[in-house]
């Protein structure tokens, strides 16, 4: 592949508990200080202009919606809906965009409304997307990427896959999923994969117990460490950029950190029985662990990382 690819550098800290490398939480605004070799850090909820286009929820109803649909928190953290350089072609019109694992279809609906001259398709294996929306440039369809999707080669200007890292095994990702996504992407166009880390960074002993439970429940707990190597190894991309949004958790980081606490509380409550089973603890012990864990957020300045891999097809 020669020198045509920009490979990512190592810019991380070694976690004191389990030896895995995790991104360092930066103290300066990374928008003005991107690191070399295609990686840059973004402080959550800070846009390039300094203005907040997508603020935090202000009502109980909005907060409930944010907790149930991860789209809104992700949009707030990144202050945009995508990182690929496709804004102009979407505005110009005629672009084709594929949303892989679209779920409830929130991202596709918003994108179709924002870019009415371009075309959007959301695909998912389960029919949980809306069937009565009003966006004429958007359609949803059922599909199983493992079996192959019913689209011609080189069809899409942007193939977008968000929060589907756990939907496939690592073998499926490497041998089937990435190849299918790249098959569908036009030459010179973009594949964007967005995934959150399974675990939290900078943790005390109670948070680390939660981390171990999260990792045990998650089938692909190190998936974010592998995408770049898989894409590089496939010899179909000419460049890869890796962006990392640092999402703080705790009142030490103001309102964004406060909502981060609510989100982790909501996430862990949905997996409460699995966490209790993995750690072999009672409900009372679980509640005590969670109470102590929330005190550790501020002591250790806990954060979570959200990753975007932006690859241009040759």
PDB file of C-alpha atoms in Angstrom:
ATOM      1  CA  UNK A   1       0.000   0.000   0.000  1.00  0.00           C
ATOM      2  CA  UNK A   2       3.060   2.219   0.066  1.00  0.00           C
ATOM      3  CA  UNK A   3       2.757   5.594   1.755  1.00  0.00           C
ATOM      4  CA  UNK A   4      -0.695   6.437   0.475  1.00  0.00           C
ATOM      5  CA  UNK A   5      -2.349   5.734   3.816  1.00  0.00           C
ATOM      6  CA  UNK A   6      -2.172   7.913   6.878  1.00  0.00           C
ATOM      7  CA  UNK A   7      -1.755   5.627   9.848  1.00  0.00           C
ATOM      8  CA  UNK A   8      -2.745   6.693  13.338  1.00  0.00           C
ATOM      9  CA  UNK A   9      -0.222   7.550  15.990  1.00  0.00           C
ATOM     10  CA  UNK A  10      -0.301   6.446  19.607  1.00  0.00           C
ATOM     11  CA  UNK A  11      -1.721   9.143  21.849  1.00  0.00           C
ATOM     12  CA  UNK A  12      -3.068   7.409  24.903  1.00  0.00           C
ATOM     13  CA  UNK A  13      -2.600   6.611  28.550  1.00  0.00           C
ATOM     14  CA  UNK A  14      -2.159   3.182  30.094  1.00  0.00           C
ATOM     15  CA  UNK A  15      -4.956   2.328  32.467  1.00  0.00           C
ATOM     16  CA  UNK A  16      -3.666   1.373  35.898  1.00  0.00           C
ATOM     17  CA  UNK A  17      -6.154  -1.450  36.363  1.00  0.00           C
ATOM     18  CA  UNK A  18      -6.088  -3.647  33.296  1.00  0.00           C
ATOM     19  CA  UNK A  19      -3.244  -2.471  31.096  1.00  0.00           C
ATOM     20  CA  UNK A  20      -5.349  -1.497  28.080  1.00  0.00           C
ATOM     21  CA  UNK A  21      -4.465   1.715  26.321  1.00  0.00           C
ATOM     22  CA  UNK A  22      -7.091   4.451  26.480  1.00  0.00           C
ATOM     23  CA  UNK A  23      -7.131   7.939  24.950  1.00  0.00           C
ATOM     24  CA  UNK A  24      -5.858  10.691  27.205  1.00  0.00           C
ATOM     25  CA  UNK A  25      -8.345  13.385  28.198  1.00  0.00           C
ATOM     26  CA  UNK A  26      -6.884  16.595  26.836  1.00  0.00           C
ATOM     27  CA  UNK A  27      -6.884  19.894  28.667  1.00  0.00           C
ATOM     28  CA  UNK A  28      -6.869  22.163  25.615  1.00  0.00           C
ATOM     29  CA  UNK A  29      -9.304  22.574  22.759  1.00  0.00           C
ATOM     30  CA  UNK A  30      -8.139  19.923  20.257  1.00  0.00           C
ATOM     31  CA  UNK A  31      -9.894  21.627  17.367  1.00  0.00           C
ATOM     32  CA  UNK A  32      -6.921  23.992  17.176  1.00  0.00           C
ATOM     33  CA  UNK A  33      -4.270  21.380  17.922  1.00  0.00           C
ATOM     34  CA  UNK A  34      -4.930  18.235  15.873  1.00  0.00           C
ATOM     35  CA  UNK A  35      -2.313  15.537  16.197  1.00  0.00           C
ATOM     36  CA  UNK A  36      -0.537  14.127  13.182  1.00  0.00           C
ATOM     37  CA  UNK A  37      -1.243  11.015  11.125  1.00  0.00           C
ATOM     38  CA  UNK A  38      -4.978  11.557  10.883  1.00  0.00           C
ATOM     39  CA  UNK A  39      -6.042  11.502  14.540  1.00  0.00           C
ATOM     40  CA  UNK A  40      -7.553  14.372  16.474  1.00  0.00           C
ATOM     41  CA  UNK A  41      -9.337  14.750  19.774  1.00  0.00           C
ATOM     42  CA  UNK A  42     -12.523  16.725  20.260  1.00  0.00           C
ATOM     43  CA  UNK A  43     -13.725  17.979  23.611  1.00  0.00           C
ATOM     44  CA  UNK A  44     -17.347  16.902  23.868  1.00  0.00           C
ATOM     45  CA  UNK A  45     -20.021  19.495  23.009  1.00  0.00           C
ATOM     46  CA  UNK A  46     -17.528  22.069  21.668  1.00  0.00           C
ATOM     47  CA  UNK A  47     -17.942  23.040  18.039  1.00  0.00           C
ATOM     48  CA  UNK A  48     -15.192  24.490  15.895  1.00  0.00           C
ATOM     49  CA  UNK A  49     -16.751  27.958  16.059  1.00  0.00           C
ATOM     50  CA  UNK A  50     -17.197  27.787  19.812  1.00  0.00           C
ATOM     51  CA  UNK A  51     -20.978  27.970  19.472  1.00  0.00           C
ATOM     52  CA  UNK A  52     -23.188  25.126  20.687  1.00  0.00           C
ATOM     53  CA  UNK A  53     -25.455  24.135  17.818  1.00  0.00           C
ATOM     54  CA  UNK A  54     -26.974  21.217  19.724  1.00  0.00           C
ATOM     55  CA  UNK A  55     -27.395  22.100  23.437  1.00  0.00           C
ATOM     56  CA  UNK A  56     -28.346  19.769  26.268  1.00  0.00           C
ATOM     57  CA  UNK A  57     -32.027  18.991  26.980  1.00  0.00           C
ATOM     58  CA  UNK A  58     -33.857  21.536  29.113  1.00  0.00           C
ATOM     59  CA  UNK A  59     -37.069  19.691  29.995  1.00  0.00           C
ATOM     60  CA  UNK A  60     -37.815  16.345  31.620  1.00  0.00           C
ATOM     61  CA  UNK A  61     -39.474  15.180  28.402  1.00  0.00           C
ATOM     62  CA  UNK A  62     -36.407  16.053  26.331  1.00  0.00           C
ATOM     63  CA  UNK A  63     -34.096  14.363  28.837  1.00  0.00           C
ATOM     64  CA  UNK A  64     -36.170  11.174  28.687  1.00  0.00           C
ATOM     65  CA  UNK A  65     -35.967  11.202  24.891  1.00  0.00           C
ATOM     66  CA  UNK A  66     -32.183  11.666  25.018  1.00  0.00           C
ATOM     67  CA  UNK A  67     -31.778   8.749  27.409  1.00  0.00           C
ATOM     68  CA  UNK A  68     -33.902   6.433  25.262  1.00  0.00           C
ATOM     69  CA  UNK A  69     -32.426   7.398  21.868  1.00  0.00           C
ATOM     70  CA  UNK A  70     -28.607   7.755  21.802  1.00  0.00           C
ATOM     71  CA  UNK A  71     -28.773   9.905  18.642  1.00  0.00           C
ATOM     72  CA  UNK A  72     -29.320  13.107  20.590  1.00  0.00           C
ATOM     73  CA  UNK A  73     -26.463  12.683  23.047  1.00  0.00           C
ATOM     74  CA  UNK A  74     -24.090  11.682  20.247  1.00  0.00           C
ATOM     75  CA  UNK A  75     -25.108  14.737  18.232  1.00  0.00           C
ATOM     76  CA  UNK A  76     -24.511  16.941  21.283  1.00  0.00           C
ATOM     77  CA  UNK A  77     -21.089  15.426  21.975  1.00  0.00           C
ATOM     78  CA  UNK A  78     -19.901  15.837  18.398  1.00  0.00           C
ATOM     79  CA  UNK A  79     -21.946  18.963  17.599  1.00  0.00           C
ATOM     80  CA  UNK A  80     -22.688  17.484  14.186  1.00  0.00           C
ATOM     81  CA  UNK A  81     -24.156  14.388  12.567  1.00  0.00           C
ATOM     82  CA  UNK A  82     -21.091  13.239  10.619  1.00  0.00           C
ATOM     83  CA  UNK A  83     -17.395  13.961  10.126  1.00  0.00           C
ATOM     84  CA  UNK A  84     -16.916  12.911   6.502  1.00  0.00           C
ATOM     85  CA  UNK A  85     -16.247  15.849   4.106  1.00  0.00           C
ATOM     86  CA  UNK A  86     -19.551  15.502   2.270  1.00  0.00           C
ATOM     87  CA  UNK A  87     -21.407  18.632   3.370  1.00  0.00           C
ATOM     88  CA  UNK A  88     -21.143  20.345  -0.001  1.00  0.00           C
ATOM     89  CA  UNK A  89     -22.243  17.399  -2.114  1.00  0.00           C
ATOM     90  CA  UNK A  90     -25.187  16.795   0.215  1.00  0.00           C
ATOM     91  CA  UNK A  91     -26.253  20.426  -0.166  1.00  0.00           C
ATOM     92  CA  UNK A  92     -25.679  20.396  -3.910  1.00  0.00           C
ATOM     93  CA  UNK A  93     -27.993  17.437  -4.259  1.00  0.00           C
ATOM     94  CA  UNK A  94     -28.062  14.068  -5.939  1.00  0.00           C
ATOM     95  CA  UNK A  95     -25.855  12.390  -3.340  1.00  0.00           C
ATOM     96  CA  UNK A  96     -26.778   8.905  -2.129  1.00  0.00           C
ATOM     97  CA  UNK A  97     -26.356   8.030   1.560  1.00  0.00           C
ATOM     98  CA  UNK A  98     -26.779   4.653   3.275  1.00  0.00           C
ATOM     99  CA  UNK A  99     -27.436   4.402   7.032  1.00  0.00           C
ATOM    100  CA  UNK A 100     -26.403   0.935   8.245  1.00  0.00           C
ATOM    101  CA  UNK A 101     -28.220  -0.385  11.320  1.00  0.00           C
ATOM    102  CA  UNK A 102     -30.525   2.627  11.265  1.00  0.00           C
ATOM    103  CA  UNK A 103     -32.622   1.455  14.226  1.00  0.00           C
ATOM    104  CA  UNK A 104     -35.442   3.916  14.892  1.00  0.00           C
ATOM    105  CA  UNK A 105     -34.218   5.978  11.946  1.00  0.00           C
ATOM    106  CA  UNK A 106     -33.630   9.228  13.844  1.00  0.00           C
ATOM    107  CA  UNK A 107     -30.324  10.029  12.100  1.00  0.00           C
ATOM    108  CA  UNK A 108     -31.721   9.300   8.629  1.00  0.00           C
ATOM    109  CA  UNK A 109     -34.853  11.358   9.247  1.00  0.00           C
ATOM    110  CA  UNK A 110     -32.854  14.354  10.415  1.00  0.00           C
ATOM    111  CA  UNK A 111     -30.360  14.085   7.558  1.00  0.00           C
ATOM    112  CA  UNK A 112     -33.118  13.761   4.952  1.00  0.00           C
ATOM    113  CA  UNK A 113     -34.772  16.894   6.325  1.00  0.00           C
ATOM    114  CA  UNK A 114     -31.490  18.837   6.449  1.00  0.00           C
ATOM    115  CA  UNK A 115     -30.441  17.852   2.910  1.00  0.00           C
ATOM    116  CA  UNK A 116     -33.658  17.615   0.876  1.00  0.00           C
ATOM    117  CA  UNK A 117     -31.870  17.446  -2.490  1.00  0.00           C
ATOM    118  CA  UNK A 118     -29.965  14.247  -1.627  1.00  0.00           C
ATOM    119  CA  UNK A 119     -31.218  10.701  -1.161  1.00  0.00           C
ATOM    120  CA  UNK A 120     -31.103   8.576   1.990  1.00  0.00           C
ATOM    121  CA  UNK A 121     -31.708   4.897   2.695  1.00  0.00           C
ATOM    122  CA  UNK A 122     -31.853   3.418   6.180  1.00  0.00           C
ATOM    123  CA  UNK A 123     -31.406  -0.333   6.524  1.00  0.00           C
ATOM    124  CA  UNK A 124     -31.836  -2.577   9.546  1.00  0.00           C
ATOM    125  CA  UNK A 125     -32.430  -6.242  10.204  1.00  0.00           C
ATOM    126  CA  UNK A 126     -35.411  -5.408  12.451  1.00  0.00           C
ATOM    127  CA  UNK A 127     -38.464  -3.334  11.377  1.00  0.00           C
ATOM    128  CA  UNK A 128     -38.257  -0.724  14.134  1.00  0.00           C
ATOM    129  CA  UNK A 129     -37.891   2.231  11.770  1.00  0.00           C
ATOM    130  CA  UNK A 130     -40.935   4.431  10.987  1.00  0.00           C
ATOM    131  CA  UNK A 131     -43.161   3.519   8.072  1.00  0.00           C
ATOM    132  CA  UNK A 132     -45.240   6.706   7.892  1.00  0.00           C
ATOM    133  CA  UNK A 133     -42.661   9.504   7.739  1.00  0.00           C
ATOM    134  CA  UNK A 134     -43.011  12.470   5.373  1.00  0.00           C
ATOM    135  CA  UNK A 135     -39.499  12.778   3.923  1.00  0.00           C
ATOM    136  CA  UNK A 136     -39.759  12.058   0.189  1.00  0.00           C
ATOM    137  CA  UNK A 137     -35.986  11.620  -0.158  1.00  0.00           C
ATOM    138  CA  UNK A 138     -35.805   8.862   2.466  1.00  0.00           C
ATOM    139  CA  UNK A 139     -36.797   5.231   2.493  1.00  0.00           C
ATOM    140  CA  UNK A 140     -36.254   2.452   4.994  1.00  0.00           C
ATOM    141  CA  UNK A 141     -35.742  -1.193   4.143  1.00  0.00           C
ATOM    142  CA  UNK A 142     -35.014  -4.484   5.841  1.00  0.00           C
ATOM    143  CA  UNK A 143     -31.650  -6.075   5.166  1.00  0.00           C
ATOM    144  CA  UNK A 144     -29.002  -8.383   6.566  1.00  0.00           C
ATOM    145  CA  UNK A 145     -25.507  -7.218   5.742  1.00  0.00           C
ATOM    146  CA  UNK A 146     -24.058 -10.676   6.432  1.00  0.00           C
ATOM    147  CA  UNK A 147     -26.168 -12.039   3.589  1.00  0.00           C
ATOM    148  CA  UNK A 148     -25.396  -9.030   1.395  1.00  0.00           C
ATOM    149  CA  UNK A 149     -27.460  -5.909   0.794  1.00  0.00           C
ATOM    150  CA  UNK A 150     -29.504  -5.466  -2.420  1.00  0.00           C
ATOM    151  CA  UNK A 151     -27.548  -2.549  -3.868  1.00  0.00           C
ATOM    152  CA  UNK A 152     -25.138  -2.332  -6.785  1.00  0.00           C
ATOM    153  CA  UNK A 153     -21.406  -1.857  -6.312  1.00  0.00           C
ATOM    154  CA  UNK A 154     -20.217   1.758  -5.940  1.00  0.00           C
ATOM    155  CA  UNK A 155     -23.677   3.156  -5.208  1.00  0.00           C
ATOM    156  CA  UNK A 156     -23.243   5.503  -2.252  1.00  0.00           C
ATOM    157  CA  UNK A 157     -21.393   8.773  -1.639  1.00  0.00           C
ATOM    158  CA  UNK A 158     -21.504   8.108   2.111  1.00  0.00           C
ATOM    159  CA  UNK A 159     -21.969   4.808   3.917  1.00  0.00           C
ATOM    160  CA  UNK A 160     -22.620   5.539   7.582  1.00  0.00           C
ATOM    161  CA  UNK A 161     -22.532   2.907  10.341  1.00  0.00           C
ATOM    162  CA  UNK A 162     -23.162   4.031  13.915  1.00  0.00           C
ATOM    163  CA  UNK A 163     -23.278   1.971  17.120  1.00  0.00           C
ATOM    164  CA  UNK A 164     -23.323  -1.355  15.293  1.00  0.00           C
ATOM    165  CA  UNK A 165     -19.977  -2.604  16.609  1.00  0.00           C
ATOM    166  CA  UNK A 166     -21.712  -5.129  18.856  1.00  0.00           C
ATOM    167  CA  UNK A 167     -24.032  -6.370  16.127  1.00  0.00           C
ATOM    168  CA  UNK A 168     -21.377  -8.576  14.533  1.00  0.00           C
ATOM    169  CA  UNK A 169     -18.512 -10.733  15.722  1.00  0.00           C
ATOM    170  CA  UNK A 170     -14.964  -9.579  15.050  1.00  0.00           C
ATOM    171  CA  UNK A 171     -14.658 -12.315  12.420  1.00  0.00           C
ATOM    172  CA  UNK A 172     -17.799 -11.036  10.684  1.00  0.00           C
ATOM    173  CA  UNK A 173     -16.528  -7.455  10.772  1.00  0.00           C
ATOM    174  CA  UNK A 174     -13.157  -8.317   9.290  1.00  0.00           C
ATOM    175  CA  UNK A 175     -14.223 -10.881   6.714  1.00  0.00           C
ATOM    176  CA  UNK A 176     -17.714  -9.755   5.676  1.00  0.00           C
ATOM    177  CA  UNK A 177     -19.119  -6.490   7.029  1.00  0.00           C
ATOM    178  CA  UNK A 178     -16.321  -4.060   6.138  1.00  0.00           C
ATOM    179  CA  UNK A 179     -15.957  -5.574   2.675  1.00  0.00           C
ATOM    180  CA  UNK A 180     -19.683  -5.211   2.046  1.00  0.00           C
ATOM    181  CA  UNK A 181     -19.660  -1.596   3.252  1.00  0.00           C
ATOM    182  CA  UNK A 182     -16.729  -0.763   0.998  1.00  0.00           C
ATOM    183  CA  UNK A 183     -18.344  -2.576  -1.945  1.00  0.00           C
ATOM    184  CA  UNK A 184     -21.311  -0.234  -1.660  1.00  0.00           C
ATOM    185  CA  UNK A 185     -19.162   2.911  -1.362  1.00  0.00           C
ATOM    186  CA  UNK A 186     -18.290   4.776  -4.557  1.00  0.00           C
ATOM    187  CA  UNK A 187     -14.642   5.122  -5.528  1.00  0.00           C
ATOM    188  CA  UNK A 188     -13.363   8.348  -3.967  1.00  0.00           C
ATOM    189  CA  UNK A 189     -16.290   8.470  -1.547  1.00  0.00           C
ATOM    190  CA  UNK A 190     -16.587   7.874   2.178  1.00  0.00           C
ATOM    191  CA  UNK A 191     -17.245   5.177   4.748  1.00  0.00           C
ATOM    192  CA  UNK A 192     -17.798   6.467   8.287  1.00  0.00           C
ATOM    193  CA  UNK A 193     -17.979   4.192  11.326  1.00  0.00           C
ATOM    194  CA  UNK A 194     -18.894   5.597  14.735  1.00  0.00           C
ATOM    195  CA  UNK A 195     -18.608   3.572  17.932  1.00  0.00           C
ATOM    196  CA  UNK A 196     -18.382   4.276  21.665  1.00  0.00           C
ATOM    197  CA  UNK A 197     -15.836   2.604  23.895  1.00  0.00           C
ATOM    198  CA  UNK A 198     -17.397  -0.192  25.924  1.00  0.00           C
ATOM    199  CA  UNK A 199     -15.678   0.974  29.091  1.00  0.00           C
ATOM    200  CA  UNK A 200     -15.040   4.176  30.998  1.00  0.00           C
ATOM    201  CA  UNK A 201     -11.620   5.765  31.427  1.00  0.00           C
ATOM    202  CA  UNK A 202     -10.050   7.052  34.653  1.00  0.00           C
ATOM    203  CA  UNK A 203     -11.898   4.909  37.143  1.00  0.00           C
ATOM    204  CA  UNK A 204     -11.820   4.117  40.838  1.00  0.00           C
ATOM    205  CA  UNK A 205     -12.270   0.593  42.159  1.00  0.00           C
ATOM    206  CA  UNK A 206     -16.080   0.615  42.022  1.00  0.00           C
ATOM    207  CA  UNK A 207     -16.176   2.003  38.499  1.00  0.00           C
ATOM    208  CA  UNK A 208     -13.619  -0.574  37.467  1.00  0.00           C
ATOM    209  CA  UNK A 209     -15.947  -3.319  38.694  1.00  0.00           C
ATOM    210  CA  UNK A 210     -18.628  -1.845  36.433  1.00  0.00           C
ATOM    211  CA  UNK A 211     -16.125  -1.707  33.595  1.00  0.00           C
ATOM    212  CA  UNK A 212     -15.347  -5.384  33.934  1.00  0.00           C
ATOM    213  CA  UNK A 213     -19.057  -6.172  33.836  1.00  0.00           C
ATOM    214  CA  UNK A 214     -19.558  -3.955  30.770  1.00  0.00           C
ATOM    215  CA  UNK A 215     -16.666  -5.699  29.023  1.00  0.00           C
ATOM    216  CA  UNK A 216     -17.991  -9.156  29.872  1.00  0.00           C
ATOM    217  CA  UNK A 217     -21.463  -8.298  28.560  1.00  0.00           C
ATOM    218  CA  UNK A 218     -20.125  -6.658  25.396  1.00  0.00           C
ATOM    219  CA  UNK A 219     -19.070  -9.164  22.714  1.00  0.00           C
ATOM    220  CA  UNK A 220     -16.679  -6.697  21.065  1.00  0.00           C
ATOM    221  CA  UNK A 221     -15.124  -4.825  23.963  1.00  0.00           C
ATOM    222  CA  UNK A 222     -12.019  -3.791  22.008  1.00  0.00           C
ATOM    223  CA  UNK A 223     -13.662  -3.189  18.633  1.00  0.00           C
ATOM    224  CA  UNK A 224     -12.531   0.453  18.442  1.00  0.00           C
ATOM    225  CA  UNK A 225      -8.904  -0.677  18.586  1.00  0.00           C
ATOM    226  CA  UNK A 226      -9.330  -2.813  15.480  1.00  0.00           C
ATOM    227  CA  UNK A 227     -11.201  -0.817  12.833  1.00  0.00           C
ATOM    228  CA  UNK A 228      -8.173   1.074  11.561  1.00  0.00           C
ATOM    229  CA  UNK A 229      -6.071  -2.068  11.121  1.00  0.00           C
ATOM    230  CA  UNK A 230      -8.899  -3.902   9.380  1.00  0.00           C
ATOM    231  CA  UNK A 231      -9.473  -1.004   6.999  1.00  0.00           C
ATOM    232  CA  UNK A 232      -5.771  -0.644   6.305  1.00  0.00           C
ATOM    233  CA  UNK A 233      -5.421  -4.364   5.708  1.00  0.00           C
ATOM    234  CA  UNK A 234      -8.234  -4.506   3.156  1.00  0.00           C
ATOM    235  CA  UNK A 235      -6.263  -2.394   0.642  1.00  0.00           C
ATOM    236  CA  UNK A 236      -9.378  -0.564  -0.560  1.00  0.00           C
ATOM    237  CA  UNK A 237      -8.964   2.811   1.154  1.00  0.00           C
ATOM    238  CA  UNK A 238      -6.639   5.703   0.385  1.00  0.00           C
ATOM    239  CA  UNK A 239      -6.862   7.507   3.735  1.00  0.00           C
ATOM    240  CA  UNK A 240      -8.240   7.006   7.223  1.00  0.00           C
ATOM    241  CA  UNK A 241      -8.955   9.682   9.797  1.00  0.00           C
ATOM    242  CA  UNK A 242      -9.735   8.830  13.401  1.00  0.00           C
ATOM    243  CA  UNK A 243     -11.595  11.367  15.537  1.00  0.00           C
ATOM    244  CA  UNK A 244     -12.201  10.867  19.244  1.00  0.00           C
ATOM    245  CA  UNK A 245     -14.769  12.844  21.230  1.00  0.00           C
ATOM    246  CA  UNK A 246     -13.976  12.903  24.926  1.00  0.00           C
ATOM    247  CA  UNK A 247     -17.261  12.684  26.830  1.00  0.00           C
ATOM    248  CA  UNK A 248     -16.828  13.694  30.509  1.00  0.00           C
ATOM    249  CA  UNK A 249     -18.813  12.017  33.272  1.00  0.00           C
ATOM    250  CA  UNK A 250     -19.321  13.834  36.564  1.00  0.00           C
ATOM    251  CA  UNK A 251     -20.113  17.283  37.900  1.00  0.00           C
ATOM    252  CA  UNK A 252     -16.423  18.136  37.489  1.00  0.00           C
ATOM    253  CA  UNK A 253     -17.276  18.811  33.829  1.00  0.00           C
ATOM    254  CA  UNK A 254     -20.388  20.956  34.263  1.00  0.00           C
ATOM    255  CA  UNK A 255     -23.756  20.237  32.651  1.00  0.00           C
ATOM    256  CA  UNK A 256     -22.380  17.903  29.981  1.00  0.00           C
ATOM    257  CA  UNK A 257     -20.733  15.837  32.718  1.00  0.00           C
ATOM    258  CA  UNK A 258     -23.930  15.876  34.771  1.00  0.00           C
ATOM    259  CA  UNK A 259     -25.888  14.462  31.856  1.00  0.00           C
ATOM    260  CA  UNK A 260     -23.112  11.912  31.373  1.00  0.00           C
ATOM    261  CA  UNK A 261     -23.844  10.665  34.891  1.00  0.00           C
ATOM    262  CA  UNK A 262     -27.542  10.349  34.034  1.00  0.00           C
ATOM    263  CA  UNK A 263     -26.729   8.472  30.851  1.00  0.00           C
ATOM    264  CA  UNK A 264     -24.410   5.959  32.538  1.00  0.00           C
ATOM    265  CA  UNK A 265     -26.979   5.518  35.318  1.00  0.00           C
ATOM    266  CA  UNK A 266     -29.649   4.801  32.700  1.00  0.00           C
ATOM    267  CA  UNK A 267     -27.375   2.468  30.726  1.00  0.00           C
ATOM    268  CA  UNK A 268     -26.313   0.469  33.783  1.00  0.00           C
ATOM    269  CA  UNK A 269     -29.910   0.192  35.055  1.00  0.00           C
ATOM    270  CA  UNK A 270     -30.896  -1.498  31.781  1.00  0.00           C
ATOM    271  CA  UNK A 271     -28.121  -4.044  32.361  1.00  0.00           C
ATOM    272  CA  UNK A 272     -28.591  -4.300  36.126  1.00  0.00           C
ATOM    273  CA  UNK A 273     -29.398  -8.010  36.224  1.00  0.00           C
ATOM    274  CA  UNK A 274     -26.519  -8.865  33.901  1.00  0.00           C
ATOM    275  CA  UNK A 275     -24.085  -6.792  35.973  1.00  0.00           C
ATOM    276  CA  UNK A 276     -25.279  -8.394  39.211  1.00  0.00           C
ATOM    277  CA  UNK A 277     -24.968 -11.852  37.688  1.00  0.00           C
ATOM    278  CA  UNK A 278     -21.467 -11.250  36.328  1.00  0.00           C
ATOM    279  CA  UNK A 279     -20.185  -9.764  39.588  1.00  0.00           C
ATOM    280  CA  UNK A 280     -22.167 -12.276  41.683  1.00  0.00           C
ATOM    281  CA  UNK A 281     -23.569  -9.554  43.931  1.00  0.00           C
ATOM    282  CA  UNK A 282     -26.948  -8.827  45.510  1.00  0.00           C
ATOM    283  CA  UNK A 283     -29.191  -5.912  44.592  1.00  0.00           C
ATOM    284  CA  UNK A 284     -28.151  -4.129  47.786  1.00  0.00           C
ATOM    285  CA  UNK A 285     -24.485  -4.595  46.901  1.00  0.00           C
ATOM    286  CA  UNK A 286     -25.195  -3.321  43.394  1.00  0.00           C
ATOM    287  CA  UNK A 287     -26.887  -0.184  44.732  1.00  0.00           C
ATOM    288  CA  UNK A 288     -23.976   0.469  47.113  1.00  0.00           C
ATOM    289  CA  UNK A 289     -21.471  -0.015  44.293  1.00  0.00           C
ATOM    290  CA  UNK A 290     -23.332   2.446  42.082  1.00  0.00           C
ATOM    291  CA  UNK A 291     -23.518   5.015  44.876  1.00  0.00           C
ATOM    292  CA  UNK A 292     -19.767   4.784  45.486  1.00  0.00           C
ATOM    293  CA  UNK A 293     -19.048   4.762  41.749  1.00  0.00           C
ATOM    294  CA  UNK A 294     -20.792   8.096  41.302  1.00  0.00           C
ATOM    295  CA  UNK A 295     -18.538   9.618  43.956  1.00  0.00           C
ATOM    296  CA  UNK A 296     -15.524   8.402  41.986  1.00  0.00           C
ATOM    297  CA  UNK A 297     -16.487  10.310  38.826  1.00  0.00           C
ATOM    298  CA  UNK A 298     -15.253  13.597  40.264  1.00  0.00           C
ATOM    299  CA  UNK A 299     -12.328  12.108  42.165  1.00  0.00           C
ATOM    300  CA  UNK A 300     -10.856  10.502  39.041  1.00  0.00           C
ATOM    301  CA  UNK A 301     -12.298  12.865  36.363  1.00  0.00           C
ATOM    302  CA  UNK A 302     -13.931   9.948  34.572  1.00  0.00           C
ATOM    303  CA  UNK A 303     -14.723  10.106  30.867  1.00  0.00           C
ATOM    304  CA  UNK A 304     -15.836   7.956  27.972  1.00  0.00           C
ATOM    305  CA  UNK A 305     -14.525   8.063  24.420  1.00  0.00           C
ATOM    306  CA  UNK A 306     -16.585   8.111  21.251  1.00  0.00           C
ATOM    307  CA  UNK A 307     -14.779   7.222  18.009  1.00  0.00           C
ATOM    308  CA  UNK A 308     -15.300   8.047  14.362  1.00  0.00           C
ATOM    309  CA  UNK A 309     -13.315   6.335  11.619  1.00  0.00           C
ATOM    310  CA  UNK A 310     -13.558   8.174   8.293  1.00  0.00           C
ATOM    311  CA  UNK A 311     -12.174   6.181   5.370  1.00  0.00           C
ATOM    312  CA  UNK A 312     -11.988   7.258   1.725  1.00  0.00           C
ATOM    313  CA  UNK A 313     -12.296   4.459  -0.795  1.00  0.00           C
ATOM    314  CA  UNK A 314      -9.667   4.275  -3.542  1.00  0.00           C
TER     315      UNK A 314
END
